[in-house]
Short mmCIF file of C-alpha atoms and ligand atoms in Angstrom, two decimals:
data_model
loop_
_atom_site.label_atom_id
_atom_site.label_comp_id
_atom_site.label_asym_id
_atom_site.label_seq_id
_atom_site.Cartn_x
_atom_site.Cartn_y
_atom_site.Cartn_z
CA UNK A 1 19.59 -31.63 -16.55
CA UNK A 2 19.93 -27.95 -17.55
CA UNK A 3 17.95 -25.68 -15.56
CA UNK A 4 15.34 -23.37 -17.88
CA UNK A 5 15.60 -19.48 -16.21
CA UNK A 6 13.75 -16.27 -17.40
CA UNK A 7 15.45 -14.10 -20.19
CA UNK A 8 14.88 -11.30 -22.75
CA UNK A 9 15.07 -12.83 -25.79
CA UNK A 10 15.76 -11.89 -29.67
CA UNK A 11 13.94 -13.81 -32.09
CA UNK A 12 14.95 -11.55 -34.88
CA UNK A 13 17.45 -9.14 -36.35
CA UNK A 14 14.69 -6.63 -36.65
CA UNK A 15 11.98 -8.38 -33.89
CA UNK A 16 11.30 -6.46 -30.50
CA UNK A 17 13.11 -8.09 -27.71
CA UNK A 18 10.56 -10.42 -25.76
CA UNK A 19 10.58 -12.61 -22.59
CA UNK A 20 11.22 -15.89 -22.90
CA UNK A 21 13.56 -18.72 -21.25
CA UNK A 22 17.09 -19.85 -22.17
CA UNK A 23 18.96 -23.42 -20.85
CA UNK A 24 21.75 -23.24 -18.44
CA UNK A 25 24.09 -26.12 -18.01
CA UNK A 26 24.39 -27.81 -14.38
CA UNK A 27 27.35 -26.58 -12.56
CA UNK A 28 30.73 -28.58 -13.42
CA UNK A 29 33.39 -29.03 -10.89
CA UNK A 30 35.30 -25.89 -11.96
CA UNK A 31 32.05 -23.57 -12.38
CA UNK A 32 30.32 -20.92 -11.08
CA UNK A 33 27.01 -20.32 -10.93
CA UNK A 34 25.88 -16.63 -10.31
CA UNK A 35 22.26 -15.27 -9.85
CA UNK A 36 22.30 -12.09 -12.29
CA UNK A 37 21.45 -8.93 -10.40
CA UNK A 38 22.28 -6.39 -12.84
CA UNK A 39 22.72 -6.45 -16.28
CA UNK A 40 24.37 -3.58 -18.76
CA UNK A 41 22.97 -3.01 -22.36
CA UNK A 42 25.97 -2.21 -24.98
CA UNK A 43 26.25 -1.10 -28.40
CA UNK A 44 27.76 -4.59 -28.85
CA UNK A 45 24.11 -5.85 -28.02
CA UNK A 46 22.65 -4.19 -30.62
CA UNK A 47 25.05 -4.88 -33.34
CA UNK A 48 25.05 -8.28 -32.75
CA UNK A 49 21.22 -8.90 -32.94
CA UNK A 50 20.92 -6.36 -35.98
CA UNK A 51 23.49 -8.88 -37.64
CA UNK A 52 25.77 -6.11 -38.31
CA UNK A 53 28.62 -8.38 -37.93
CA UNK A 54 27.15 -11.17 -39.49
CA UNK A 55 24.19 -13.77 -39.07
CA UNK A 56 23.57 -14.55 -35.70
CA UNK A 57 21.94 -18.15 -34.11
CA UNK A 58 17.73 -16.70 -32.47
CA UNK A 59 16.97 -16.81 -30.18
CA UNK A 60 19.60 -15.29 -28.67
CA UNK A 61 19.79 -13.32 -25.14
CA UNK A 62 22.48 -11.03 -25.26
CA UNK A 63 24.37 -9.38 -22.22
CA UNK A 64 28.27 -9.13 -21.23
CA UNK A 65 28.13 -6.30 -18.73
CA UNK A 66 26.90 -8.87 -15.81
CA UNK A 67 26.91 -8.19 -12.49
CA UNK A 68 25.62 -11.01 -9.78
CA UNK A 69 26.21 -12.96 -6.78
CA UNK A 70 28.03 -16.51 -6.75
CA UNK A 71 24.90 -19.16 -5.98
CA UNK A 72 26.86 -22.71 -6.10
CA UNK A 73 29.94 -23.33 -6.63
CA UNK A 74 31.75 -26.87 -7.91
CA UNK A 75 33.74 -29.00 -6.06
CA UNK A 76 37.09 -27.88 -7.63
CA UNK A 77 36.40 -24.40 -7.47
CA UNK A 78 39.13 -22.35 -5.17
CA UNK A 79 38.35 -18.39 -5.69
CA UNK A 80 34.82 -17.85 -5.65
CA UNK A 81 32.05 -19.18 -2.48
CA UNK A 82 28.45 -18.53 -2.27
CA UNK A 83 27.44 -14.91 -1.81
CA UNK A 84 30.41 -13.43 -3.23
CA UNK A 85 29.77 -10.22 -5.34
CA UNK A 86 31.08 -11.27 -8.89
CA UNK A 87 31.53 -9.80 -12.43
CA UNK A 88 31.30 -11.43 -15.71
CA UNK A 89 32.60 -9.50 -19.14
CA UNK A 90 32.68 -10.24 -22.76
CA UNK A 91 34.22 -13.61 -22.85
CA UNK A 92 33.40 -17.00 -20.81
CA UNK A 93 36.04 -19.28 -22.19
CA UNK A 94 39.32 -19.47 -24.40
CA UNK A 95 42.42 -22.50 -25.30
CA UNK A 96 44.03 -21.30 -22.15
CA UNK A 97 46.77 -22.76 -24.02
CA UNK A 98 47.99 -20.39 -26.83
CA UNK A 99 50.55 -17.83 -26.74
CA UNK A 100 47.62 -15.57 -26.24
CA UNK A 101 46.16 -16.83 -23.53
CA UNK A 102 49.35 -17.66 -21.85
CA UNK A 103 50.24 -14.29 -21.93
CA UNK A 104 47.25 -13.81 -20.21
CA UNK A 105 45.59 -11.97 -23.15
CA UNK A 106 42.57 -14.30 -23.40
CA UNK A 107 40.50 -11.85 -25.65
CA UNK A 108 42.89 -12.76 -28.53
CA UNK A 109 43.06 -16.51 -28.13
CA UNK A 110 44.46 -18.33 -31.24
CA UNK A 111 41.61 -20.30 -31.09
CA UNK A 112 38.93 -17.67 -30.65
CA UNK A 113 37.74 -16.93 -27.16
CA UNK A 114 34.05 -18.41 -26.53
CA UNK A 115 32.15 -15.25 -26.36
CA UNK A 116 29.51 -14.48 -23.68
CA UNK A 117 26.63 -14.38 -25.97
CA UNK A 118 26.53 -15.58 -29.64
CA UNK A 119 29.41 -18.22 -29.43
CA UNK A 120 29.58 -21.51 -29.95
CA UNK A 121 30.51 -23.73 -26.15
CA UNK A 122 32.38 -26.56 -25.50
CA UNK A 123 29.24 -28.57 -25.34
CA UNK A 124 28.37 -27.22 -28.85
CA UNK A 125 25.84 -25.25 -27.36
CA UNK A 126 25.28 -21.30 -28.50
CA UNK A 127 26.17 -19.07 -25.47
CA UNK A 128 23.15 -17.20 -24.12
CA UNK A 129 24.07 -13.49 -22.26
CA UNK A 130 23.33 -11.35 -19.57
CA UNK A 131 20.18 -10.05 -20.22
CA UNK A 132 18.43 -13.14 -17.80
CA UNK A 133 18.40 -13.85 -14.32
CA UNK A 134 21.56 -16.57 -13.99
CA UNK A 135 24.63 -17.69 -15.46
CA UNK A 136 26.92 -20.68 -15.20
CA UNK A 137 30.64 -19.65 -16.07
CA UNK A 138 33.91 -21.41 -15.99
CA UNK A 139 35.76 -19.69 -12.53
CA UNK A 140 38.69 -18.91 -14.24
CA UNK A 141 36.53 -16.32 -15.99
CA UNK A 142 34.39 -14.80 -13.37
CA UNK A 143 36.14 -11.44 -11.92
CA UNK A 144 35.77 -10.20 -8.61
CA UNK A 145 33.53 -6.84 -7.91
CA UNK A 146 35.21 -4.52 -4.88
CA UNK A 147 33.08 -3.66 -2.42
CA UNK A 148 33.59 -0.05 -2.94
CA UNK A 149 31.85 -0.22 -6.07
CA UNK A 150 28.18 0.24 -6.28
CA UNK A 151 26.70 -2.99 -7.37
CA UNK A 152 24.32 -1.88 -9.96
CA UNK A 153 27.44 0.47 -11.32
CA UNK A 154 29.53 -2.43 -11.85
CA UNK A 155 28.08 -4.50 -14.48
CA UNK A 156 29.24 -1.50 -16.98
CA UNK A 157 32.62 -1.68 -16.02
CA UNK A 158 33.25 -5.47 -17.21
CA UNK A 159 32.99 -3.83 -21.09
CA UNK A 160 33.17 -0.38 -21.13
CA UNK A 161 35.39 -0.11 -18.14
CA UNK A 162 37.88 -2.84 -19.91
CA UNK A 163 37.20 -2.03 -23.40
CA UNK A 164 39.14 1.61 -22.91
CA UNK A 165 41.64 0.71 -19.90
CA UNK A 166 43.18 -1.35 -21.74
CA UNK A 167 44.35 0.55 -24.45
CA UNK A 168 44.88 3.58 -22.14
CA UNK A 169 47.30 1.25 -20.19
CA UNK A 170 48.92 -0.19 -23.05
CA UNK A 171 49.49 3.06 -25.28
CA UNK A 172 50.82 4.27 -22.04
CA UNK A 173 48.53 7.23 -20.81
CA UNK A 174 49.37 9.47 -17.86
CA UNK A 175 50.92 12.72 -17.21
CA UNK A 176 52.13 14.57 -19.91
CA UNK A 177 49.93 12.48 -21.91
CA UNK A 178 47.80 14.29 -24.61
CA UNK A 179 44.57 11.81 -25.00
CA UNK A 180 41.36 12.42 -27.02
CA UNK A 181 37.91 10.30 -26.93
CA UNK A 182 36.31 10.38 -29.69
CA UNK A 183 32.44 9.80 -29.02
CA UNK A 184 30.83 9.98 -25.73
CA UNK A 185 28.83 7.48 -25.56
CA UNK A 186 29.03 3.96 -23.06
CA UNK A 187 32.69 3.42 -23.57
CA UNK A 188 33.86 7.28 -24.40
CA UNK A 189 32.25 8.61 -20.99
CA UNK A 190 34.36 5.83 -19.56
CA UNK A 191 37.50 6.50 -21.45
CA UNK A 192 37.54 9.62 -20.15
CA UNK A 193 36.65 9.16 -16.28
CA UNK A 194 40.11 6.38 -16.78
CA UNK A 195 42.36 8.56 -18.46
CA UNK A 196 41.75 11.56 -16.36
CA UNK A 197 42.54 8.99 -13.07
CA UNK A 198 45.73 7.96 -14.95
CA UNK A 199 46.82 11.13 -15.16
CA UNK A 200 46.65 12.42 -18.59
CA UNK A 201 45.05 15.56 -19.79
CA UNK A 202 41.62 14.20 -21.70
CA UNK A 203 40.07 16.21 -24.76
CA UNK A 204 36.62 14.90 -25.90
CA UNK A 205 35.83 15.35 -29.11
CA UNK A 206 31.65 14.50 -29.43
CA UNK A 207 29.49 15.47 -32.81
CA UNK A 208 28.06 18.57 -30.93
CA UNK A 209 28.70 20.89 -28.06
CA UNK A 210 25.38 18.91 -26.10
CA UNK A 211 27.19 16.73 -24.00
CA UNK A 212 29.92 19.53 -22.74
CA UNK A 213 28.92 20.47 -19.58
CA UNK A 214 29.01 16.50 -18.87
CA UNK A 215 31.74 15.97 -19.99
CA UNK A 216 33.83 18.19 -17.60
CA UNK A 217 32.29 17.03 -15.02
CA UNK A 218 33.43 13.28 -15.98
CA UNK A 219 37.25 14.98 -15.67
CA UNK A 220 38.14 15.97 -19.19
CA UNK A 221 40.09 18.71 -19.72
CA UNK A 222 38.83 20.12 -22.80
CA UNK A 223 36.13 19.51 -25.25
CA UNK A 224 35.19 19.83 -28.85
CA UNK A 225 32.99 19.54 -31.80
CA UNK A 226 33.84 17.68 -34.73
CA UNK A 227 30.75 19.14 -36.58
CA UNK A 228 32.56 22.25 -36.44
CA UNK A 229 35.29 22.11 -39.13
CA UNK A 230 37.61 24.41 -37.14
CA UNK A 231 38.25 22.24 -34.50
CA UNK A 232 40.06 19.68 -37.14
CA UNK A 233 42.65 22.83 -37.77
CA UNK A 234 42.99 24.27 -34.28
CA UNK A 235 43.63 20.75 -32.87
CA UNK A 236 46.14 19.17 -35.93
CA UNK A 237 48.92 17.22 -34.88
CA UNK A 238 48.19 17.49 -31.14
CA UNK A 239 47.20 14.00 -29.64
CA UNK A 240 49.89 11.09 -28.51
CA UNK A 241 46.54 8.95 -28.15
CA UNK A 242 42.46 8.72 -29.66
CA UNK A 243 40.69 6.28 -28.72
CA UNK A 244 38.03 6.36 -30.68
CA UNK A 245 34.56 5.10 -29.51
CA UNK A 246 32.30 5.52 -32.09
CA UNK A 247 29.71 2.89 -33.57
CA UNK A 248 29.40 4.33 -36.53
CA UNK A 249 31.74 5.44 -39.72
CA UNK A 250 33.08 8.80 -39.41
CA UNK A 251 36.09 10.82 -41.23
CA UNK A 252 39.11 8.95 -39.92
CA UNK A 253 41.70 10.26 -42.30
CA UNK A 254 40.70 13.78 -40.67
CA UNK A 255 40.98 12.42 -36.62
CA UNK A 256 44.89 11.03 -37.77
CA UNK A 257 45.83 14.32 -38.42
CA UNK A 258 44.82 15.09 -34.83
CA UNK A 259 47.81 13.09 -34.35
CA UNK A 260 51.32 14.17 -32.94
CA UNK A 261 54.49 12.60 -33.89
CA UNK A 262 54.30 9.02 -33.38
CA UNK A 263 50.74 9.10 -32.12
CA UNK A 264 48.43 6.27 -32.05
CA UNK A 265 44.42 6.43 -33.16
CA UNK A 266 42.77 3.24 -31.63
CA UNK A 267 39.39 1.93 -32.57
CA UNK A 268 37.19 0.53 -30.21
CA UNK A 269 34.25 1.09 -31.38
CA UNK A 270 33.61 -1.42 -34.21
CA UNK A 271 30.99 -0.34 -36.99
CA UNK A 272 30.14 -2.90 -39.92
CA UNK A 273 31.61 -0.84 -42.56
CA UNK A 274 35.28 -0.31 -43.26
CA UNK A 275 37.32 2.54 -42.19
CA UNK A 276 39.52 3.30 -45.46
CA UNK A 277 42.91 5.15 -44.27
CA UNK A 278 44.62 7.59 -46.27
CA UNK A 279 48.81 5.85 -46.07
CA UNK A 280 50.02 9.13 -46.36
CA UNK A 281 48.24 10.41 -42.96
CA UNK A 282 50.49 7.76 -40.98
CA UNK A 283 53.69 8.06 -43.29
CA UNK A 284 53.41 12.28 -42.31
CA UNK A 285 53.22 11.57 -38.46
CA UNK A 286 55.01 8.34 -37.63
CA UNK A 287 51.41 7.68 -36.86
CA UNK A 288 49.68 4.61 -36.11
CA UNK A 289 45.99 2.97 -36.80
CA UNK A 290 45.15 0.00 -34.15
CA UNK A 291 42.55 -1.26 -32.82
CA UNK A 292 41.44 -2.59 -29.04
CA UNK A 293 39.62 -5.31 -27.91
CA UNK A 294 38.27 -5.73 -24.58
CA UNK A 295 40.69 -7.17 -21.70
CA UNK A 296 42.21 -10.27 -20.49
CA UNK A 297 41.08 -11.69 -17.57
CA UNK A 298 43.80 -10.36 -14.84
CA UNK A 299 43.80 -7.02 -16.54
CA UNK A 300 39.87 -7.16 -15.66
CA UNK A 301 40.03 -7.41 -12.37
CA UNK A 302 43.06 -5.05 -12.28
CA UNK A 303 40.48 -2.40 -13.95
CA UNK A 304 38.12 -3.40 -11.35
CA UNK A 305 40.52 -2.70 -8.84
CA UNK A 306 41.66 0.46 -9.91
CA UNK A 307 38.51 1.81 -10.16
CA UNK A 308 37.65 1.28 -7.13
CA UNK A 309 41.07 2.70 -5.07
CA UNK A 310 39.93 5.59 -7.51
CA UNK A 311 36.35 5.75 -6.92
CA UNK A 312 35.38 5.29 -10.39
CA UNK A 313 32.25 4.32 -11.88
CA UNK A 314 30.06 4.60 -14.67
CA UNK A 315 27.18 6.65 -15.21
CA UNK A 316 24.45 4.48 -15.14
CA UNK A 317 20.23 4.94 -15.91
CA UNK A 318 18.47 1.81 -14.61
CA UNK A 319 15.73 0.32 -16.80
CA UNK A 320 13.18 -2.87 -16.47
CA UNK A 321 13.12 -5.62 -18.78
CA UNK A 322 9.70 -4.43 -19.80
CA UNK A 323 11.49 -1.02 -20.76
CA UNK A 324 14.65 -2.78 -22.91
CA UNK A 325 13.51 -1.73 -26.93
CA UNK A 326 13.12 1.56 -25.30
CA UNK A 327 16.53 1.87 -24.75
CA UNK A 328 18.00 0.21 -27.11
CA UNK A 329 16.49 3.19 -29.49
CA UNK A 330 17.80 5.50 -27.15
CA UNK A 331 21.20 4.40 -27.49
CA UNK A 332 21.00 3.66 -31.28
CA UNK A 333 19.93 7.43 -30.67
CA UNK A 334 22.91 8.56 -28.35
CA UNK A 335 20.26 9.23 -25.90
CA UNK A 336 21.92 7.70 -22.86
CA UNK A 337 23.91 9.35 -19.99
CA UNK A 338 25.72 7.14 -20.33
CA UNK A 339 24.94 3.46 -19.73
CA UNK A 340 21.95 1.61 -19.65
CA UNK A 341 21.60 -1.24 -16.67
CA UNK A 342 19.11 -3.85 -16.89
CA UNK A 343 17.29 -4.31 -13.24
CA UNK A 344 17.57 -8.10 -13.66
CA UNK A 345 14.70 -8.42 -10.80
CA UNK A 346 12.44 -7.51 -13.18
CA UNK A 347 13.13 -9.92 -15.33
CA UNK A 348 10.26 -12.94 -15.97
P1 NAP B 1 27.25 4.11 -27.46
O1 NAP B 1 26.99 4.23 -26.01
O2 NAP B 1 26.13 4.09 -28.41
O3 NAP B 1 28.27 5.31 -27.83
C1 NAP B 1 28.70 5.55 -29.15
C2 NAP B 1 28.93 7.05 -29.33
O4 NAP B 1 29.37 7.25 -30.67
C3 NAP B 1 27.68 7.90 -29.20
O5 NAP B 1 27.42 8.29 -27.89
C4 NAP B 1 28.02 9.10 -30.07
O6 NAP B 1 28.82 10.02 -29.35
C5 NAP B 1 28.88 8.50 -31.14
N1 NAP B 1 28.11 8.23 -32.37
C6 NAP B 1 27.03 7.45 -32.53
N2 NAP B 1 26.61 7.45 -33.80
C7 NAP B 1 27.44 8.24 -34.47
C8 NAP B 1 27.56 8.63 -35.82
N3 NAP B 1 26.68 8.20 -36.74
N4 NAP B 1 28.57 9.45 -36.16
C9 NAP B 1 29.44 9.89 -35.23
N5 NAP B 1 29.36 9.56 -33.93
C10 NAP B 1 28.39 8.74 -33.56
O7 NAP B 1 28.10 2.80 -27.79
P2 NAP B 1 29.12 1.98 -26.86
O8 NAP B 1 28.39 0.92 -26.13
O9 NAP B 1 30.00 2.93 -26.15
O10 NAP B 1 29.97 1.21 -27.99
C11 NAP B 1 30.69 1.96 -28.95
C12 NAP B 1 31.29 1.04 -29.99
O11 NAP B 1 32.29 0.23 -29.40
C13 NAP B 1 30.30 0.07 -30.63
O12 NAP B 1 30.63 -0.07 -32.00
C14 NAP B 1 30.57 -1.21 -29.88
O13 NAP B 1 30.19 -2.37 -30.59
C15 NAP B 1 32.06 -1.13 -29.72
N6 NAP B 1 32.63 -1.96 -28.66
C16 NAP B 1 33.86 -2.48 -28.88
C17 NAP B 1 34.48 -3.19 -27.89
C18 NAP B 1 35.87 -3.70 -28.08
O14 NAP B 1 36.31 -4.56 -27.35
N7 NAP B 1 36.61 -3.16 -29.03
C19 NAP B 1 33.82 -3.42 -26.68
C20 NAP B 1 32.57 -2.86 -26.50
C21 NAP B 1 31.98 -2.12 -27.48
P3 NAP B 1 28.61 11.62 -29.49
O15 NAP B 1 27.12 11.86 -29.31
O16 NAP B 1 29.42 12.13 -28.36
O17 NAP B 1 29.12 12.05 -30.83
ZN1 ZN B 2 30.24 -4.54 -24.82
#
């Protein structure tokens, strides 16, 4: 019999978020269940409900920054016991089989991975997220949280803290390492707290000079405007790396000329429109236009790890359930500094 728990809910692509319940499945032998203690809100969220990357199944709870502690455990399960502090991210399930996923890159299972929230499960059930007071996941997707972490800081770092290590790892940043973040936001405050620990020398480039002051503080190196025209001539050809953050459309023909030779411009940030890219800015560079998504499992719980030997952690604002439209304005506002967690205890 499933077990009915509390939960924000969306009925909607334009309703308020309300309480409600959602259904969670009885704990197989390889699961884990995990009492939700804290609870991040991303962009993601709000993309997702607004149908901005197509329809959606309501109600839905959404939620994949999820921070908890391991209740039960099934009989076949090896790495987790009860009371364990434990993380779960974006994803809940994939083949396991694929190239993908053998490689250990479960986020781009040939199959698709199940998503946290939204997806379609095994059981032909839709997923239900973070944003409610429990969760039953698979172990093999659970991640463990260090204890030098702050709990309620954690739940951040299973998106935002994956979502820009991993391309910072894979495109190679470090010392001598030119990297810009473009939007400071969830993931770009994180971006650049990472990159400055590996090393490199960060540049932030954020709509206005607002968010400066913070964003020296989080370890960049430099900082600019990109509503300031001259900062697209003094900076040309300078980056080996942008990640680029932002939720929205913006001018990406003029960020790859930010590029050096052979430089790479990745997108994270995923807004519903296209990006159209001028060849001729990646012919006159070497330069490349990629794209990021999330982690894979063991490179999740190496993030987890690094952050804490490097005593990492996100900027976090704790809200209430009763509080949640509130912020999701505020971040559809970039009105956050710089990630909003849920206090799940408030929740129903
Ligand atoms: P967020 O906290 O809202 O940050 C986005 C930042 O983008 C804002 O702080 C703002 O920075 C900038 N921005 C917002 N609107 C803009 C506009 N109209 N024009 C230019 N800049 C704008 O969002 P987030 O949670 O970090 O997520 C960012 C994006 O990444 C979202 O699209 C999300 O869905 C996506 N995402 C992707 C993955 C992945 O695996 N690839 C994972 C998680 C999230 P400034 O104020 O500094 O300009
Ligand atoms: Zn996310």
């Amino acid at each position: 019999m499933p077990t009915i728990i509390p939960a924000i809910v969306a009925s909607s692509p334009t309703n308020q978020l309300v309480a409600g319940t959602i259904e969670r499945r009885d704990v197989g032998p390889a699961d884990v269940r995990i009492d939700i203690r804290w609870s991040g809100i991303c962009h993601s969220d709000i993309h997702t409900v607004q149908g901005d990357w197509g329809p959606q199944h309501y109600p839905l709870t959404v939620g994949h920054e999820i921070a908890g502690t391991v209740a039960e455990v099934g009989s076949e399960v090896t790495k987790f016991a009860v009371g364990d502090r434990v993380g779960v991210g974006c994803m809940v399930n994939s083949c396991g089989e694929c190239a993908n996923c053998v490689a250990g890159e479960e986020q781009y299972c040939l199959q698709g991975m199940t998503g946290t929230y939204g997806a379609e499960d095994v059981d032909g059930t839709i997923t239900q997220g973070g944003y409610s007071t429990g969760i039953v996941v698979t172990e093999d997707f659970v991640l463990r949280v260090p204890e030098a972490i702050p709990f309620e800081k954690a739940a951040p770092l299973l998106c935002a803290g994956i979502t820009t290590y991993s391309p910072l790892r894979h495109w190679n940043a470090g010392p001598g390492k030119k990297v810009a973040v473009i939007g400071l936001g969830g993931l770009g405050h994180m971006a650049v707290k990472i990159a400055h620990a590996m090393g490199a020398e960060v540049t932030v480039l954020s709509r206005s000079l607002a968010k400066k002051d913070d964003a020296l503080a989080l370890g960049a190196d430099h900082y600019f405007a990109t509503e300031n025209p001259e900062t697209f001539r003094a900076l040309r050809g300078h980056f080996d790396l942008i990640i680029n953050s932002v939720s929205a459309t913006i001018d990406i023909n003029a960020h790859l000329k930010l590029l050096a030779l052979d430089g790479a411009l990745v997108n994270v940030g995923l807004p519903p429109e296209a990006l159209p890219v001028k060849v001729g800015n990646l012919i006159g560079g070497r330069r490349s236009f990629a794209g990021s998504n999330i982690g894979g499992i063991a490179e999740t719980q190496e993030m987890l790890d690094f952050c804490a030997e490097h005593g990492i952690a996100p900027e976090v604002e704790i809200t209430s359930a009763d509080q949640v439209n509130e912020a999701w304005a505020r971040v559809l506002a970039a009105d956050v500094r710089y990630r909003f967690v849920i206090d799940v205890s408030t929740i129903g």
